[in-house]
């Protein structure tokens, strides 16, 4: 079983977000980078479980990004991926990333592809669908369960307030969400092994982004929190009705 | 030029997200022809009623290919409709449906895609739309670099507007010549109540509630408010509550008008899923709980006492207002 997992680099969840003075992008000074949680915890771990269950195969991780992404690539290799591909270009937007990964897959066929449900920096949830469209394979978003039997794959996908059970034949792209697997903490052996696993660096294909992010800002400060006496819930109800107008 | 909106339905009924998307599209390009594309079996009266939300025409694609949801079929149908209408803007909801279809439409049309719009497009200098980034910790503008644009709209970002018109319904055949490759075997609803991502009001609780046996307090309040229920991550991890109630960075993101959080500390990963809520009420015994910094109204007190009191006060209010 030959599985491709798309991983992306994001600021650690607790990072204090600051922007460049011209608001054109994130001030990366002092930012700790991690593998996007749903890529690492759900997509990668489920791929590893399936390979282990099959007793054979390969899990390749792929990322579009510069040389500064290597630490997070090593992290994903330490979790257990066999090898890595880095397409050496800035990840301008999901459309650009999808075209890069599609170009690689066309040269290096895989059995199926997993992505995370969304990156926690841009929260777009779009790369996997675009990749599937370029490869002309089915796309199943927000998958919380995935089983393989031969060429058939059974999945459960989240449909907002419910679950849908679906089945596909052959190659597909699925985005992984909570429930698909449990996070694995890399052990010492994994970390040591990751040091010598191959990272193949590829030159990017010709592609254009579709959008450009600009004018970053912090949300307006919340006004001070109004404190209400716990014995006066009538007052809270009055405020919710008359001031907040949500009742 | 025209604007086209993807209208989502579930089990034969149009979903609320469609009314938001239509209102958004109407305001994004006022005066332009506005077409609502509906795929699948939906009754005629619901199709006509889409006129109330601004649709001038409803194109209805129906038949065996639309019986089950396959993002490819739905996406390519929408792309064909956009081409036929000569649309420069395609609008979908930013939910599980939009996330499944929008990327496919964008690729088919060679269009730039804005995911999770929270504002109408600003066309004073190009075409830019506001979105939340860094899990709601910041905002940015997305400039779309292509002629044709696809936008998915964040739930509860725009108040639905309605008038008395009805729309003209036509059937639409995209002439795709492909059959679904995703086969749906079964569909399960979590509850018959309002699904959490669509709920306008949400009552949520965390580890401060001590155990699953105490959730009656949360459910009672939710019932009075016609709200959905949610929880923090540890609560679903220990199995006190089902996973689909987990909100936050690793769970789902919600933007209700009212979010009431009892016994939740307000960790940054929790806030990431709820900080888009219009009004936040926090109930916590610890006056130093970080959640108060993100709240509009705070009650320092024991959830076991405050929740029933709030419930009583709300019931009294409801009785007085009928
Ligand atoms: C990468 C990562 C991702 C994460 N993702 C998420 C996520 O998606 N969602 C999420 O929720 N968490 C997430 N977490 C966990 C998060 O950091 C917190 O640990 C978690 O939100 C805490 O849950 P809690 O507030 O229910 O519990 P606690 O932190 O234990 O807080 C309980 C609160 O209840 C109060 N309390 C106690 N008794 C009472 C009472 N009788 N009445 C009223 N108040 C009372 C306490 O004062 C306290 O503030 C994530 C963590 C990491 C590292
Ligand atoms: N630069 C990248 N390189 C490789 N995969 C990526 C990259 N950016 C996003 N992805 C994958 O696409 C998923 C969805 O990303 P997004 O569309 O940005 O929310 C992520 O969870 C990753 O699996």
XYZ file of C-alpha atoms and ligand atoms in Angstrom:
645
model
C 0.000 0.000 0.000
C 1.471 3.255 -1.174
C -0.025 6.223 0.670
C 0.670 9.931 0.270
C 0.027 12.309 3.180
C 0.073 16.077 2.610
C 1.493 18.009 5.521
C 1.791 21.681 6.139
C 3.731 23.881 8.525
C 1.720 26.127 10.866
C 2.441 28.287 13.915
C 2.048 26.424 17.195
C -1.471 26.794 18.596
C -0.335 28.960 21.509
C 1.779 31.336 19.408
C 1.080 34.985 19.964
C 0.186 36.322 16.546
C 1.913 39.514 15.397
C 2.108 41.034 11.941
C 4.727 42.899 9.925
C 4.422 46.674 10.204
C 2.896 46.948 6.711
C 0.329 44.221 7.627
C 1.428 42.145 4.640
C 2.126 38.971 6.560
C 2.904 37.192 9.801
C 5.895 38.400 11.801
C 7.652 35.042 12.076
C 10.115 36.223 14.733
C 9.858 33.888 17.687
C 7.161 31.703 16.122
C 7.350 27.998 16.941
C 6.308 25.884 13.979
C 4.480 22.577 14.163
C 3.001 20.076 11.741
C -0.624 21.092 11.179
C -2.506 19.044 13.842
C -5.059 17.303 11.617
C -2.314 16.346 9.130
C -0.142 14.791 11.814
C -2.632 13.377 14.303
C -5.287 12.058 11.956
C -4.057 11.791 8.334
C -0.525 10.587 9.010
C -1.363 8.260 11.876
C -4.215 6.590 9.980
C -1.908 6.097 6.982
C 0.656 4.446 9.256
C -1.984 2.196 10.837
C -3.185 1.045 7.415
C 0.349 0.310 6.245
C 1.051 -1.602 9.449
C -2.164 -3.596 9.117
C -1.314 -4.458 5.515
C 2.171 -5.498 6.599
C 3.664 -3.849 3.542
C 3.790 -0.556 1.720
C 5.064 2.935 2.100
C 3.855 6.197 3.626
C 5.281 9.261 1.890
C 4.736 12.765 3.216
C 4.740 15.733 0.883
C 4.915 19.429 1.598
C 5.204 22.551 -0.507
C 7.570 24.956 1.198
C 11.090 26.244 1.638
C 14.124 24.685 3.320
C 12.932 26.148 6.646
C 10.209 23.469 6.632
C 12.699 20.650 7.201
C 12.305 20.509 11.013
C 8.585 19.804 10.719
C 9.276 17.279 7.955
C 11.672 15.481 10.342
C 8.945 15.573 12.995
C 6.520 13.773 10.674
C 9.232 11.284 9.734
C 9.799 10.684 13.461
C 6.112 9.871 13.882
C 6.721 7.097 11.333
C 6.496 8.215 7.684
C 9.000 6.396 5.458
C 10.153 9.212 3.272
C 9.428 12.817 2.400
C 9.068 15.021 -0.640
C 9.501 18.758 -0.401
C 8.516 20.875 -3.359
C 10.777 23.842 -3.078
C 8.468 26.842 -3.427
C 6.621 29.177 -1.084
C 3.076 27.926 -0.409
C 1.384 30.987 -1.966
C -2.129 29.612 -1.607
C -4.019 26.320 -1.665
C -4.527 26.521 -5.432
C -0.785 26.768 -5.987
C -0.042 23.951 -3.529
C -2.645 21.673 -5.125
C -1.118 22.147 -8.583
C 2.355 21.321 -7.254
C 1.252 18.160 -5.493
C -0.870 17.085 -8.476
C 2.160 17.432 -10.764
C 4.214 15.212 -8.435
C 1.479 12.558 -8.124
C 1.112 12.345 -11.899
C 4.762 11.283 -12.070
C 4.659 9.153 -8.915
C 1.314 7.317 -8.676
C 0.020 6.399 -5.216
C -2.914 4.278 -3.980
C -4.616 7.170 -2.207
C -3.943 10.571 -0.663
C -4.812 11.985 2.744
C -4.783 15.639 3.810
C -5.771 17.321 7.049
C -9.254 18.824 7.312
C -7.815 22.350 7.255
C -4.683 24.255 8.147
C -5.054 26.099 11.446
C -3.461 29.267 10.048
C -5.585 29.922 6.972
C -8.449 27.552 7.853
C -9.349 27.148 4.207
C -10.197 23.460 3.923
C -9.627 23.616 0.172
C -6.302 22.077 -0.842
C -7.477 18.440 -0.894
C -10.529 19.162 -3.042
C -8.437 21.076 -5.559
C -5.884 18.270 -5.659
C -8.617 15.702 -6.330
C -10.006 17.890 -9.116
C -6.582 18.140 -10.806
C -6.066 14.382 -10.523
C -9.654 13.630 -11.586
C -10.284 11.345 -8.607
C -13.114 11.428 -6.015
C -12.808 13.784 -3.046
C -14.235 12.905 0.341
C -14.024 15.754 2.851
C -13.949 15.511 6.653
C -13.390 11.785 7.022
C -13.603 10.430 10.579
C -13.253 6.697 9.783
C -11.453 4.914 6.943
C -11.138 1.175 6.246
C -9.613 -0.539 3.215
C -10.589 -3.881 1.737
C -8.660 -4.484 -1.451
C -9.398 -1.775 -3.955
C -12.483 -0.612 -2.041
C -12.355 2.028 0.680
C -15.146 2.579 3.200
C -15.287 5.934 4.913
C -17.449 7.853 7.349
C -17.604 11.545 6.685
C -18.859 14.323 8.905
C -21.923 16.031 7.452
C -22.445 18.644 10.177
C -24.740 17.144 12.767
C -24.428 13.650 11.347
C -22.338 11.082 9.554
C -22.496 9.634 6.073
C -21.073 6.195 5.218
C -19.540 6.137 1.761
C -17.586 3.764 -0.423
C -15.195 4.393 -3.325
C -13.151 2.219 -5.663
C -9.549 3.014 -6.493
C -7.626 6.221 -5.990
C -9.150 9.119 -4.037
C -8.272 12.129 -1.913
C -9.756 12.385 1.587
C -9.376 15.087 4.251
C -8.906 13.767 7.770
C -10.778 15.016 10.795
C -11.074 14.089 14.456
C -11.837 10.437 15.147
C -9.826 9.026 12.250
C -6.880 8.140 14.521
C -5.221 9.016 17.809
C -2.155 11.241 18.032
C 1.178 9.350 18.278
C 4.020 10.898 20.228
C 7.324 10.077 18.499
C 9.689 7.981 20.629
C 13.490 8.164 20.744
C 13.878 5.428 18.143
C 11.567 7.245 15.757
C 13.427 10.509 16.232
C 16.796 8.807 15.585
C 15.469 6.965 12.538
C 14.020 10.179 11.105
C 17.489 11.696 10.839
C 18.493 9.372 8.039
C 15.209 9.034 6.187
C 15.287 10.589 2.715
C 13.814 14.022 1.947
C 13.542 14.445 -1.816
C 13.620 18.096 -2.842
C 11.830 18.860 -6.126
C 11.695 21.973 -8.262
C 8.186 23.412 -8.538
C 5.931 23.095 -11.559
C 4.691 26.196 -13.334
C 1.558 27.452 -11.516
C -0.243 30.615 -10.443
C -1.996 31.313 -7.147
C -5.684 32.284 -7.247
C -5.739 34.577 -4.222
C -3.472 36.781 -2.173
C -3.785 37.400 1.581
C -3.175 40.985 2.720
C -4.047 43.605 5.336
C -3.716 41.305 8.318
C -5.100 42.702 11.551
C -6.017 41.680 15.051
C -9.725 41.551 15.854
C -11.165 44.602 17.617
C -10.685 44.341 21.377
C -13.734 43.029 23.187
C -15.157 45.623 25.542
C -14.690 44.718 29.188
C -16.690 41.701 30.273
C -19.789 42.781 32.220
C -19.935 40.891 35.489
C -23.367 39.808 36.718
C -24.314 38.843 40.269
C -24.885 35.047 40.312
C -28.069 35.643 42.310
C -29.481 38.003 39.708
C -30.004 35.965 36.559
C -32.992 38.168 35.660
C -30.452 40.909 35.016
C -28.458 38.647 32.678
C -31.614 37.759 30.770
C -32.517 41.448 30.526
C -29.071 42.295 29.107
C -29.162 39.401 26.641
C -32.529 40.631 25.472
C -32.145 44.414 25.474
C -28.417 45.015 25.073
C -27.032 42.023 23.172
C -30.375 41.426 21.423
C -29.859 37.690 21.206
C -33.099 36.543 22.868
C -22.817 38.785 -15.914
C -24.596 36.899 -13.197
C -24.139 35.556 -9.694
C -24.825 31.927 -8.959
C -25.532 30.368 -5.559
C -25.312 26.704 -4.641
C -28.427 25.802 -2.652
C -27.883 22.877 -0.316
C -30.629 20.515 0.743
C -30.837 17.626 3.152
C -33.371 14.821 2.754
C -35.413 16.840 0.268
C -35.494 20.147 2.163
C -33.560 23.312 1.538
C -31.092 24.199 4.274
C -30.826 27.495 6.106
C -27.324 28.017 4.711
C -28.937 28.641 1.309
C -30.797 31.706 2.604
C -27.568 33.175 3.945
C -25.696 32.464 0.699
C -28.492 34.046 -1.362
C -28.627 37.149 0.836
C -24.836 37.392 0.551
C -24.900 37.052 -3.235
C -27.714 39.590 -3.614
C -25.715 42.167 -1.652
C -22.374 41.298 -3.220
C -23.537 42.139 -6.727
C -26.778 44.102 -6.409
C -28.878 44.389 -9.527
C -27.207 41.431 -11.223
C -29.104 38.384 -12.263
C -29.046 35.934 -9.341
C -29.429 32.248 -10.077
C -29.964 29.587 -7.413
C -28.756 26.144 -8.412
C -30.504 23.277 -6.624
C -29.299 19.714 -7.190
C -31.515 16.815 -6.111
C -35.106 16.186 -5.176
C -36.720 19.267 -3.589
C -40.449 20.154 -3.698
C -41.607 22.863 -6.124
C -42.893 25.222 -3.420
C -39.484 25.302 -1.717
C -37.826 26.033 -5.055
C -40.189 28.920 -5.811
C -39.744 30.325 -2.312
C -36.050 30.935 -3.045
C -37.230 34.117 -4.761
C -37.905 35.543 -1.308
C -34.174 35.522 -0.638
C -33.249 37.244 -3.883
C -33.052 34.509 -6.524
C -34.372 35.710 -9.863
C -34.180 32.206 -11.309
C -33.915 28.738 -9.881
C -32.138 26.098 -11.922
C -33.062 22.647 -10.771
C -30.800 19.697 -11.610
C -32.493 16.454 -10.705
C -32.180 12.776 -11.507
C -30.438 9.613 -10.340
C -26.961 11.229 -10.384
C -28.073 13.564 -7.575
C -29.607 10.964 -5.302
C -26.395 10.594 -3.323
C -23.928 13.331 -2.530
C -20.783 13.178 -4.649
C -18.713 16.351 -4.537
C -17.527 15.785 -8.093
C -21.044 15.595 -9.579
C -22.295 18.532 -7.536
C -19.173 20.598 -8.220
C -19.159 19.960 -11.947
C -22.896 20.653 -12.190
C -22.373 23.989 -10.463
C -19.436 24.802 -12.741
C -21.549 24.054 -15.849
C -24.340 26.252 -14.510
C -21.855 29.058 -13.837
C -20.582 28.809 -17.409
C -24.074 28.806 -18.872
C -25.067 31.831 -16.776
C -21.795 33.599 -17.597
C -21.399 34.071 -13.839
C -18.443 36.003 -12.458
C -19.252 35.068 -8.866
C -20.179 31.698 -7.356
C -21.349 31.578 -3.717
C -21.553 28.533 -1.430
C -21.850 28.005 2.329
C -18.629 27.454 4.324
C -19.791 24.168 5.818
C -19.207 20.480 5.055
C -21.008 20.886 1.717
C -19.177 23.999 0.598
C -15.856 22.549 1.738
C -16.542 19.490 -0.425
C -17.677 21.308 -3.556
C -16.066 24.765 -3.701
C -12.510 23.554 -4.468
C -13.835 21.470 -7.355
C -15.850 24.358 -8.803
C -12.858 26.672 -8.453
C -10.590 24.283 -10.377
C -13.223 23.680 -13.064
C -13.686 27.429 -13.604
C -10.042 28.406 -13.093
C -11.356 30.726 -10.389
C -9.729 32.017 -7.217
C -11.461 30.772 -4.069
C -12.101 32.696 -0.855
C -12.835 30.297 1.963
C -14.992 31.369 4.905
C -15.860 34.968 3.978
C -17.021 37.111 6.905
C -17.709 40.269 4.875
C -19.120 41.306 1.536
C -16.553 41.909 -1.198
C -14.872 45.303 -1.197
C -14.492 46.306 -4.837
C -13.124 49.811 -4.264
C -9.649 48.571 -5.215
C -9.727 45.158 -6.873
C -11.849 42.524 -5.150
C -11.136 41.724 -1.523
C -13.056 39.793 1.112
C -12.428 39.565 4.861
C -11.790 36.184 6.459
C -10.686 34.875 9.860
C -7.143 33.531 10.035
C -4.997 31.877 12.703
C -8.031 30.158 14.196
C -9.926 33.366 14.754
C -6.978 35.081 16.430
C -6.679 37.486 13.488
C -8.354 38.812 10.343
C -7.075 39.262 6.830
C -8.306 40.371 3.455
C -8.195 37.956 0.573
C -7.681 39.534 -2.803
C -8.974 37.393 -5.644
C -6.645 37.481 -8.623
C -8.922 35.866 -11.205
C -11.807 37.099 -13.321
C -14.263 34.544 -11.949
C -14.510 34.269 -8.173
C -15.751 31.565 -5.836
C -16.671 32.500 -2.256
C -17.768 30.306 0.630
C -19.615 32.264 3.319
C -19.021 31.687 7.021
C -22.255 30.652 8.817
C -24.048 33.447 10.707
C -21.953 36.128 8.945
C -24.896 37.850 7.322
C -28.467 38.331 8.584
C -30.932 36.721 6.189
C -33.194 39.145 4.307
C -36.526 38.162 2.898
C -39.257 39.736 0.753
C -42.352 38.581 -1.065
C -41.064 37.528 -4.469
C -41.170 34.075 -5.966
C -38.621 32.784 -8.416
C -39.073 31.224 -11.804
C -38.036 27.563 -11.718
C -36.412 25.857 -14.721
C -34.917 22.427 -14.958
C -31.197 22.298 -15.625
C -29.226 19.541 -17.284
C -25.468 20.024 -17.156
C -24.898 17.253 -19.715
C -22.113 15.727 -17.660
C -22.026 12.141 -18.915
C -20.351 10.915 -15.750
C -21.811 8.867 -12.950
C -21.122 9.212 -9.226
C -17.937 7.542 -8.008
C -18.751 8.027 -4.333
C -21.462 5.605 -3.214
C -23.443 6.548 -0.114
C -24.281 3.497 2.003
C -26.037 5.147 4.946
C -26.713 8.513 6.560
C -26.969 8.997 10.322
C -28.174 12.126 12.067
C -26.691 12.716 15.506
C -29.954 14.039 16.873
C -33.209 15.338 15.553
C -32.377 18.646 17.114
C -30.558 21.552 15.468
C -27.098 20.502 14.278
C -24.394 22.301 16.257
C -22.680 24.036 13.296
C -25.977 25.650 12.273
C -27.273 26.513 15.722
C -27.913 30.157 16.534
C -27.580 29.485 20.266
C -25.265 27.055 21.981
C -24.935 25.978 25.621
C -21.563 24.407 26.315
C -19.855 22.932 29.353
C -16.444 21.690 30.395
C -14.686 19.727 33.080
C -16.151 22.030 35.720
C -19.388 20.047 35.399
C -17.646 17.116 37.143
C -19.321 14.224 35.359
C -21.712 13.178 32.566
C -24.555 12.680 35.054
C -24.722 16.465 35.509
C -25.399 17.315 31.876
C -29.119 17.485 32.532
C -28.475 21.065 33.695
C -26.925 21.905 30.333
C -29.620 20.134 28.339
C -32.450 21.790 30.291
C -31.045 25.240 29.629
C -30.467 24.391 25.968
C -34.079 23.288 25.687
C -35.398 26.539 27.105
C -33.223 28.474 24.672
C -33.816 26.240 21.609
C -30.047 25.854 21.673
C -27.668 23.084 20.679
C -25.232 21.632 23.223
C -21.438 21.575 22.983
C -18.441 20.737 25.160
C -14.696 21.210 25.630
C -12.194 18.686 24.330
C -11.362 16.839 27.576
C -15.065 16.258 28.127
C -15.431 14.440 24.799
C -12.047 12.720 25.208
C -13.105 11.147 28.526
C -16.380 10.152 26.935
C -18.717 12.292 29.015
C -20.134 13.676 25.795
C -20.140 12.530 22.159
C -17.274 13.647 19.922
C -19.461 15.687 17.626
C -20.078 18.135 20.470
C -16.376 18.986 20.822
C -15.681 22.563 19.767
C -12.311 24.239 19.325
C -9.177 24.039 17.311
C -9.303 20.266 16.979
C -13.072 19.988 17.036
C -15.554 22.096 15.139
C -15.743 25.848 14.751
C -19.020 27.573 15.498
C -20.280 31.148 15.243
C -23.605 31.237 17.058
C -25.288 34.459 18.131
C -25.158 33.306 21.746
C -22.559 30.985 23.309
C -22.972 30.124 26.995
C -19.945 28.357 28.524
C -20.165 26.828 31.999
C -17.167 25.270 33.758
C -14.825 25.832 30.815
C -11.508 27.547 31.552
C -11.202 29.201 28.128
C -7.918 27.767 26.851
C -6.742 29.289 23.595
C -7.514 26.083 21.676
C -11.077 26.166 22.946
C -11.485 29.845 22.081
C -10.288 29.121 18.547
C -13.543 27.310 17.884
C -15.937 29.777 19.486
C -14.447 33.273 19.390
C -16.518 34.163 16.344
C -19.679 33.942 18.467
C -21.603 37.213 18.610
C -22.260 37.175 22.353
C -20.379 35.042 24.886
C -21.574 34.338 28.439
C -19.114 32.662 30.807
C -20.024 30.957 34.076
C -17.032 29.925 36.180
C -16.190 29.643 39.888
C -12.741 31.095 39.261
C -12.767 34.872 38.702
C -9.321 34.509 37.086
C -10.498 32.023 34.436
C -9.053 33.175 31.080
C -12.439 32.800 29.403
C -13.707 36.011 31.064
C -11.280 38.001 28.879
C -13.100 36.743 25.781
C -16.592 37.081 27.259
C -19.274 39.755 26.981
C -21.057 38.741 30.168
C -19.504 36.902 33.082
C -20.924 35.205 36.137
C -18.528 34.163 38.886
C -20.352 31.310 40.511
C -20.993 27.611 40.769
C -22.491 26.229 37.559
C -24.610 23.842 39.637
C -26.433 26.848 41.098
C -26.161 29.368 38.269
C -27.431 27.161 35.416
C -30.790 26.353 37.098
C -31.228 29.996 38.115
C -30.540 31.181 34.600
C -32.952 28.577 33.291
C -35.683 29.817 35.657
C -35.064 33.422 34.689
C -35.278 32.544 30.993
C -38.504 30.589 31.437
C -40.013 33.526 33.275
C -38.884 35.838 30.469
C -40.359 33.556 27.811
C -43.699 33.355 29.605
C -43.792 37.122 29.980
C -43.051 37.730 26.316
C -45.819 35.555 24.817
C -2.978 21.099 20.257
C -4.133 21.210 21.220
C -5.419 21.274 20.714
C -6.517 21.405 21.579
N -7.773 21.517 21.053
C -8.815 21.777 21.884
C -10.130 21.976 21.370
O -10.369 21.875 20.155
N -11.128 22.264 22.218
C -10.935 22.364 23.573
O -11.894 22.634 24.292
N -9.716 22.140 24.089
C -8.652 21.856 23.291
N -7.427 21.635 23.834
C -7.322 21.545 25.311
C -7.272 22.899 25.983
O -5.923 23.356 26.009
C -7.783 22.792 27.441
O -7.032 21.826 28.107
C -9.266 22.440 27.539
O -10.053 23.291 26.717
C -9.740 22.548 28.956
O -11.063 22.083 29.088
P -12.002 22.584 30.263
O -12.029 24.061 30.256
O -13.276 21.846 30.149
O -11.272 22.008 31.574
P -10.369 22.722 32.649
O -9.237 23.426 32.057
O -10.096 21.682 33.662
O -11.292 23.841 33.268
C -12.411 23.607 34.067
C -12.961 24.966 34.483
O -14.136 24.772 35.222
C -14.149 25.667 36.323
N -15.013 25.076 37.342
C -14.740 24.049 38.201
N -15.833 23.758 38.936
C -16.809 24.605 38.548
C -18.162 24.796 38.939
N -18.733 24.036 39.888
N -18.870 25.764 38.337
C -18.307 26.556 37.362
N -17.035 26.417 36.965
C -16.302 25.443 37.552
C -12.698 25.804 36.722
O -12.477 27.028 37.413
C -12.010 25.764 35.374
O -11.859 27.068 34.815
C -6.320 21.456 22.993
C -5.017 21.364 23.496
C -3.927 21.251 22.632
C -2.545 21.167 23.208
N 2.033 23.823 1.819
C 1.431 22.639 1.869
N 2.083 21.504 1.521
C 1.482 20.304 1.568
N 0.215 20.124 1.980
C -0.491 21.202 2.350
C 0.068 22.514 2.311
N -0.882 23.383 2.712
C -1.983 22.646 3.002
N -1.744 21.323 2.786
C -2.675 20.195 3.039
O -3.997 20.590 2.727
C -4.838 20.520 3.882
C -5.875 21.606 3.835
O -5.244 22.856 3.812
P -6.047 24.232 3.614
O -6.774 24.098 2.337
O -4.970 25.283 3.578
O -6.934 24.358 4.813
C -3.878 20.583 5.057
O -4.447 19.996 6.206
C -2.682 19.804 4.508
O -2.904 18.407 4.602
